Coordinates of C-alpha atoms and ligand atoms in Angstrom, one line a residue:
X185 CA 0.0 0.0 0.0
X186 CA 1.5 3.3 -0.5
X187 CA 0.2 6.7 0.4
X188 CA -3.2 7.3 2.4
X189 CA -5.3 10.0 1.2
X190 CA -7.3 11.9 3.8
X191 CA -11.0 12.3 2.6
X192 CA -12.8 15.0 2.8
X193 CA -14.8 15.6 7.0
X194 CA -18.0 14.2 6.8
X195 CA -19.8 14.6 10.0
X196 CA -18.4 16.9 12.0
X197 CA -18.8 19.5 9.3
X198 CA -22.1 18.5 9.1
X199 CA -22.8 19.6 12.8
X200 CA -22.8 23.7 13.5
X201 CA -21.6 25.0 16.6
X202 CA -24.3 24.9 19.1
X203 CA -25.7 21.7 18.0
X204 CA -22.9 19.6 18.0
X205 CA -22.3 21.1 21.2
X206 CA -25.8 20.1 22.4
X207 CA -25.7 16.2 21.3
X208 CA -22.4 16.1 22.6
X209 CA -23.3 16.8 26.2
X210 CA -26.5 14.5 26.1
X211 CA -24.9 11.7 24.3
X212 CA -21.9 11.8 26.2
X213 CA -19.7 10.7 23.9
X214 CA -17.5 13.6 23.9
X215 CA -16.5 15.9 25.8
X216 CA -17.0 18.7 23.0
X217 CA -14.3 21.3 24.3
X218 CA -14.3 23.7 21.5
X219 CA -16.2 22.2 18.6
X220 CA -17.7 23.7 16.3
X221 CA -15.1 26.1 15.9
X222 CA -14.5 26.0 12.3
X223 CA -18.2 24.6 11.6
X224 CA -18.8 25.0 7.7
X225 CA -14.8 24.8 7.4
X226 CA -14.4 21.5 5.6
X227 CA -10.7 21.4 4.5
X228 CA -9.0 18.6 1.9
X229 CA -6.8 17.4 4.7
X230 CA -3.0 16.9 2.9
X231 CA -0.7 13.7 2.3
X232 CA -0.5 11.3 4.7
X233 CA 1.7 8.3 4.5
X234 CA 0.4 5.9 7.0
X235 CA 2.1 2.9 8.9
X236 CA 2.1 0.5 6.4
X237 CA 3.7 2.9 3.7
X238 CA 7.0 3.8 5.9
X239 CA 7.2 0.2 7.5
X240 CA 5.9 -0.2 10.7
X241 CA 6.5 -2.1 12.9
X242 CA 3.0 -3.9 14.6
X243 CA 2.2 -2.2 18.3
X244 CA 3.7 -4.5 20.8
X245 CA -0.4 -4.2 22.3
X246 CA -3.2 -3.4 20.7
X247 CA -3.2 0.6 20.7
X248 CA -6.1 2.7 22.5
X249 CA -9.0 4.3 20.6
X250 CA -10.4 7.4 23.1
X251 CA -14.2 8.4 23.3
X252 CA -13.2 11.8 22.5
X253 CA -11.4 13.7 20.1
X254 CA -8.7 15.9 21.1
X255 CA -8.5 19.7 22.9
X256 CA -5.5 20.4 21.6
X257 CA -2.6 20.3 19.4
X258 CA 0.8 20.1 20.6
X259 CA 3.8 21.0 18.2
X260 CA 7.6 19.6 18.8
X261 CA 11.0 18.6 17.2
X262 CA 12.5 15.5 16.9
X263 CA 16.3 16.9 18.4
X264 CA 17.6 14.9 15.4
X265 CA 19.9 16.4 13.4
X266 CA 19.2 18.6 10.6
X267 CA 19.1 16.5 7.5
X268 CA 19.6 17.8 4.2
X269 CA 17.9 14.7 2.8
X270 CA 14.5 16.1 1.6
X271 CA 13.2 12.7 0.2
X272 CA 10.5 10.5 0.8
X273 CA 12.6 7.4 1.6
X274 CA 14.5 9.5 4.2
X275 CA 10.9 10.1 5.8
X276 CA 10.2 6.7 5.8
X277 CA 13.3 5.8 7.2
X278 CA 12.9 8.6 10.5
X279 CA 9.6 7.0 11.2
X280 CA 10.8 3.9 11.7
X281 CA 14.0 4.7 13.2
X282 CA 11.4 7.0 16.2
X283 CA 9.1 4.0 16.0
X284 CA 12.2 1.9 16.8
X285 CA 13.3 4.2 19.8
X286 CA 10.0 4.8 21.1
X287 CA 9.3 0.7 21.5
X288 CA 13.0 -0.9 22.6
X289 CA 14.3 2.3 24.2
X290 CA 11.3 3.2 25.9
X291 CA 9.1 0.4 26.0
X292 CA 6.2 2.0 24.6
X293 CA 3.7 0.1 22.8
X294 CA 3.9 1.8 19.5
X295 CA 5.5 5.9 18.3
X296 CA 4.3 7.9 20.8
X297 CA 3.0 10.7 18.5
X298 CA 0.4 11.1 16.1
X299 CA 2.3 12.4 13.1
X300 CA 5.4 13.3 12.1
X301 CA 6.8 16.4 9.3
X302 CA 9.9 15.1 7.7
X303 CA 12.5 18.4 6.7
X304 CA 11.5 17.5 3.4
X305 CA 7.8 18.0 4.1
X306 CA 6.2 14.6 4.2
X307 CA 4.0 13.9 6.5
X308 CA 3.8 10.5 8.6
X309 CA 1.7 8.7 10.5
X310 CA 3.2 7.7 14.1
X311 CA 1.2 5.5 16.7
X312 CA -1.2 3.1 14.4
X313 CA -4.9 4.0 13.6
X314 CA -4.0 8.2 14.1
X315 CA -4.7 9.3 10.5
X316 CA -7.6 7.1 10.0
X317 CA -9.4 8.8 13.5
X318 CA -8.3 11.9 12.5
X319 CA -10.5 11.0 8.9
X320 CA -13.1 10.2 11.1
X321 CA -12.8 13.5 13.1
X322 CA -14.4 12.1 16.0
X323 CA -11.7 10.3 18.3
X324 CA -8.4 10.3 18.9
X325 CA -5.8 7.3 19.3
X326 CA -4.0 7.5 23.1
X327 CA -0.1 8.8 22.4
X328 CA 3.0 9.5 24.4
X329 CA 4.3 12.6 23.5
X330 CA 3.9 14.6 26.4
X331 CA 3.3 13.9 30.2
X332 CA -0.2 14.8 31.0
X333 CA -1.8 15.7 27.4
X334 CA -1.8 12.0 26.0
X335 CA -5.5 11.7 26.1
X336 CA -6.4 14.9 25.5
X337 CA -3.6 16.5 22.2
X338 CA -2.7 15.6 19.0
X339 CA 1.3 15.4 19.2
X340 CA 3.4 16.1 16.2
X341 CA 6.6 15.8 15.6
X342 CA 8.5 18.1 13.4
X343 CA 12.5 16.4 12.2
X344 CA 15.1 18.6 13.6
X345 CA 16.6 20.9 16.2
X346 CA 14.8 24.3 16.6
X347 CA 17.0 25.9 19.1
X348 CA 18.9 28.0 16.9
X349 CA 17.5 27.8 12.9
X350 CA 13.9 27.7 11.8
X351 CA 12.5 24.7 10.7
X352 CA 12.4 24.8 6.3
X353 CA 9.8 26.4 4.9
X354 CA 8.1 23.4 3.3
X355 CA 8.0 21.5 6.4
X356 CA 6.5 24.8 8.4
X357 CA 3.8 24.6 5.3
X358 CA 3.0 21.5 5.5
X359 CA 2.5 22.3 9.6
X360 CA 0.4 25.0 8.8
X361 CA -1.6 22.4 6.2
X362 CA -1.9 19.5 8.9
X363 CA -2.6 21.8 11.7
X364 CA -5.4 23.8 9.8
X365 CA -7.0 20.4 9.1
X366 CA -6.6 18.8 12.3
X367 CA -8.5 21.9 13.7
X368 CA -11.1 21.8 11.1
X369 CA -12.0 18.0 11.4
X370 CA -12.3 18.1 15.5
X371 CA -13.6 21.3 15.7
X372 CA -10.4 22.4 17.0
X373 CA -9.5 26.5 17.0
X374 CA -6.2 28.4 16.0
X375 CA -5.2 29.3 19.4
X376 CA -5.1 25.9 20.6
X377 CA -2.1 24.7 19.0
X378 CA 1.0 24.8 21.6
X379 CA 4.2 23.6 22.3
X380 CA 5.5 21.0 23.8
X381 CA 7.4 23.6 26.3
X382 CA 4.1 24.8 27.6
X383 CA 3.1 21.6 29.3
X384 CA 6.6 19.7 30.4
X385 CA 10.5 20.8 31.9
X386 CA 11.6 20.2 28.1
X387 CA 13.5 22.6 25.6
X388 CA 10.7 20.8 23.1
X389 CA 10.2 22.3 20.2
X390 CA 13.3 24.6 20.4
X391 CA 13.4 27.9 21.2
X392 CA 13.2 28.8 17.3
X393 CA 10.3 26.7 16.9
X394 CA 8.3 27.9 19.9
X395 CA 8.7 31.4 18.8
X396 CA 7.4 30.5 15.5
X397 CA 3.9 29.6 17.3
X398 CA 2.1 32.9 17.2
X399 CA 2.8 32.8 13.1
X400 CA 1.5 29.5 12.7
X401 CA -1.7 30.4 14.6
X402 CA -2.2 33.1 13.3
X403 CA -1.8 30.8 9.7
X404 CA -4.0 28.2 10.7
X405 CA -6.6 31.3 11.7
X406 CA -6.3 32.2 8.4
X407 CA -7.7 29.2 6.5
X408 CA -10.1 28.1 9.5
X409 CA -11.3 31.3 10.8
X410 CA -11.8 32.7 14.1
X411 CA -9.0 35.0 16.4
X412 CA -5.7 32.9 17.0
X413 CA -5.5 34.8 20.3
X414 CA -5.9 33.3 23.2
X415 CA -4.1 35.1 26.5
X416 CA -1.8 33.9 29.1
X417 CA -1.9 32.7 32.3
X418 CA -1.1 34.5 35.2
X419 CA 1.2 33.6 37.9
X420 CA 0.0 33.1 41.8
X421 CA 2.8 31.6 44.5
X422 CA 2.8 31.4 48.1
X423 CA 0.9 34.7 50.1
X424 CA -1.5 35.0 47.2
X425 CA -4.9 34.9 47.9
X426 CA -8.5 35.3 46.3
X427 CA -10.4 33.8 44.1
X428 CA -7.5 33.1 41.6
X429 CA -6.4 30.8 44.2
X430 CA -9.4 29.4 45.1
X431 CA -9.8 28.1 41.6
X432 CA -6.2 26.8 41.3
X433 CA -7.7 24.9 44.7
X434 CA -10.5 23.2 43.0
X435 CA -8.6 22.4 40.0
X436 CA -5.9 20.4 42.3
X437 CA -8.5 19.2 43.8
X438 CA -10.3 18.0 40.9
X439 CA -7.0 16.2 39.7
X440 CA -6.6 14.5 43.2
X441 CA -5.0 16.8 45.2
X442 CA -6.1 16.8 49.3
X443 CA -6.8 20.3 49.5
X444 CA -8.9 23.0 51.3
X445 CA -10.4 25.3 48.9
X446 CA -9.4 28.5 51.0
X447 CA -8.5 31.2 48.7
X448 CA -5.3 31.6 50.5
X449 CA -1.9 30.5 48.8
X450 CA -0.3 28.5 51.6
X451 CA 2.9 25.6 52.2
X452 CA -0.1 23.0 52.0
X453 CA -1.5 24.7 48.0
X454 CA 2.4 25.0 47.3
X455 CA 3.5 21.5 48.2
X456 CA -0.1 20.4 46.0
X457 CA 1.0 22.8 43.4
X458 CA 5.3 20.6 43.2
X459 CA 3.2 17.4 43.6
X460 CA 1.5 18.1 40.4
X461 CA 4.2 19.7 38.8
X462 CA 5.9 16.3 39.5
X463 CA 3.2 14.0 38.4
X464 CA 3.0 16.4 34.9
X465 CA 6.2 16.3 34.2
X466 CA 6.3 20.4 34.1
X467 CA 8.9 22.2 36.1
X468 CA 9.0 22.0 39.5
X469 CA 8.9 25.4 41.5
X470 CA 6.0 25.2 43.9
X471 CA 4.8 28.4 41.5
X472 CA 1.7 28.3 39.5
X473 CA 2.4 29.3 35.8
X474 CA 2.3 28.8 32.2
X475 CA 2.7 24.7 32.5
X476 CA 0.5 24.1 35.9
X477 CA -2.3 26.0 34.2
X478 CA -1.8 24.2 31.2
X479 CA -2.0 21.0 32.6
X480 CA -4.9 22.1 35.0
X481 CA -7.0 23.8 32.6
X482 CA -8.6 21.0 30.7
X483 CA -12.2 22.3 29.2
X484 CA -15.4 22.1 30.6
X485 CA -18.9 22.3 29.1
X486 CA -21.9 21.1 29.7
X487 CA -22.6 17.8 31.3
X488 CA -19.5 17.8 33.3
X489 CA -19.0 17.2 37.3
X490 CA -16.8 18.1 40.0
X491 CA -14.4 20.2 41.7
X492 CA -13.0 21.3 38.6
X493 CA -16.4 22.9 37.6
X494 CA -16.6 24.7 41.3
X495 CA -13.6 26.6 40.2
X496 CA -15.1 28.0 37.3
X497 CA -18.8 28.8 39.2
X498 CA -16.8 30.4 41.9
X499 CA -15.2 32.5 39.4
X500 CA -18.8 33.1 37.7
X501 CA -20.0 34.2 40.9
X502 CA -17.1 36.4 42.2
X503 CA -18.2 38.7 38.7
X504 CA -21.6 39.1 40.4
X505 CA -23.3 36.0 38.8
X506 CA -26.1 34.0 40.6
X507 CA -25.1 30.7 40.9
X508 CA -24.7 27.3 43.5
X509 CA -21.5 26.3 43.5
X510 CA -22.5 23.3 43.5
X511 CA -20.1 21.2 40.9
X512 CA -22.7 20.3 38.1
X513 CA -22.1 21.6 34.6
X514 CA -25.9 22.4 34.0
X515 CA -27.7 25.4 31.9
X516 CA -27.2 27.9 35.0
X517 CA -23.8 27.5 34.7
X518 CA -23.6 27.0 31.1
X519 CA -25.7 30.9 30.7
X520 CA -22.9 32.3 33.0
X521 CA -19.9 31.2 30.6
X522 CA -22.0 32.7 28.1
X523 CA -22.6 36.0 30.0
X524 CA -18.8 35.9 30.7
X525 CA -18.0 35.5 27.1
X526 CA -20.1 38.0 26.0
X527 CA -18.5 40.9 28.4
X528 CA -15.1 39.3 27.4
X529 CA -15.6 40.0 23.9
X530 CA -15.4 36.0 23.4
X531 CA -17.8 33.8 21.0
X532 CA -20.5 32.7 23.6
X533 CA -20.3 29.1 23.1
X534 CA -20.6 28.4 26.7
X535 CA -17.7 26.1 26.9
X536 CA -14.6 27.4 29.3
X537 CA -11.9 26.1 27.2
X538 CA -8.3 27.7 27.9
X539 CA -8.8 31.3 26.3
X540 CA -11.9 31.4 28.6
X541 CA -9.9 29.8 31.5
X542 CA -7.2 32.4 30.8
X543 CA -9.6 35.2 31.1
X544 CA -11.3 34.0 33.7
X545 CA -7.6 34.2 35.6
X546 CA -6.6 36.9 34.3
Ligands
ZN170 ZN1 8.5 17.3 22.5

């Protein structure tokens, strides 16, 4: 078999915004994060080669199809050298050689991202049955590419070291081409594409790279739609207090921390905040920034439960809203993202996905 064409989206771009929205939350079959983002934006998705083109090797167990697609996409390089082989075969040949790494090196069951971008600007399948989801635009296949995302990103790898020299410009367009349509098959938007940096202690994708993000949002924006803006995070540390902190409580909470939500930044929220710095893999300062928000700020729509969804009521109700904070994702809460949106100059879509969460934090 040789190269796998993507076909065109089928149902997701069948589903507008609010609808798919809607069925997902009944259903429960997805968490929908941000879809319907680039409803109506049907993309011809570009080249992929998949397993059985470059030589795979079979998964050493069977690999994991999730309920849900994903939230995000997550960009990084390979820290391989920069090859001046531009050829197909060479592609081929970097697949396996990752695929090879990934299993006997590191005893995973199969490459642990999605796809890969050779220099020369072919495009790759990694872990087996990712292209064929991503055709489906409805799940996502469980990866290892980074600590704390691998059921919730799309991971791809990009051949080289960023630190110092941009990537070629055929492999940044064919980025820009497989990000666009990753984002237009799961309902994905511009400003969730990040790096690999943002989540784990890594130099991932290279400082070159990295600083190449706000371009290639900003491109994807271009052919999906939509603002590729989506904030920052802010910083809180020990003596903060309010309800910044409060939410940071609940969201430790809601990933098993044993913690009082207080509103005050104390040795018990710091030594919470390193033990989940440590589980994620991000850098480990006892200081809640760019990678502990990332990692905590998983979206939330309707339909969901727990402490995770006190922090965002409480946050609804510190800017003078009238709800329980009671835990339960339900219309109340789901009209209060919406009011928040709307005074935030955000699309109401009632989902608090990370730009929400970001001004929310702010
Ligand atoms: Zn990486």
């Amino acid at each position: 078999m040789s190269d796998l064409p993507i076909p065109r989206p089928r149902r997701r771009a069948l589903l507008s915004g609010a609808f798919a929205l809607g069925a997902g939350a009944v259903l429960g079959t997805a968490l929908p994060g941000t879809a319907g983002a680039a409803a109506g934006a049907a993309l011809a998705g570009p080249v992929i080669s998949g397993c059985v083109a470059w030589g795979a090797r079979e998964p050493s167990s069977p690999v994991k199809l999730l309920a849900t697609g994903p939230q995000k996409i997550i960009v990084h390089h390979t820290a391989t050298p920069n090859s001046t082989d531009y050829s197909q075969a060479h592609a081929f040949g970097l697949s396996r050689s990752i695929q090879n790494d990934h299993m006997d090196a590191r005893g995973w069951i199969d490459s642990g991202q999605h796809f890969t971008i050779s220099r020369g600007g072919w495009i790759t399948e990694g872990r087996h049955s990712s292209a064929a989801a991503l055709a489906a635009g409805v799940q996502q296949v469980e990866s290892a590419h980074c600590t704390g995302q691998n059921t919730v990103a799309v991971g791809i790898e990009n051949e080289g070291t960023y630190t110092s020299v941009d990537p070629r410009s055929a492999q940044y367009a064919k980025l820009v081409d497989l990000c666009a349509y990753i984002c237009s098959q799961y309902g994905l938007r511009a400003y969730q594409i990040f790096g690999h940096r943002d989540f784990n202690n890594t130099e991932c994708p290279g400082d070159r790279l990295y600083a190449l993000l706000p371009q290639l949002r900003a491109d994807v924006a271009a052919r999906i739609g939509g603002s590729p803006e989506w904030g920052g995070w802010p910083v809180a540390r020990l003596g903060d207090s309010g309800e910044r902190i409060r939410s940071l409580q609940y969201l430790l909470a809601s990933r098993g921390a044993s913690i009082v939500a207080d509103g005050s930044f104390g040795p018990a929220t710091e030594s919470a905040v390193r033990a989940f710095q440590t589980t994620n893999r991000a850098g480990v300062d006892g200081v809640a920034g760019n990678q502990t928000w990332h990692q905590l700020a998983h979206p939330l729509a309707r339909g969901t439960q727990g402490d995770a969804v006190k922090a965002l009521q409480g946050q609804l109700v510190a800017r003078g809203q009238t709800l329980v904070v009671d835990g339960s994702f339900g219309p109340g809460t789901e009209a209060g993202v919406r009011a928040f949106q709307t005074s935030a100059g955000l699309p109401a879509d009632g989902v608090a996905d990370a730009r929400t969460w970001s001004r929310l934090l702010a």
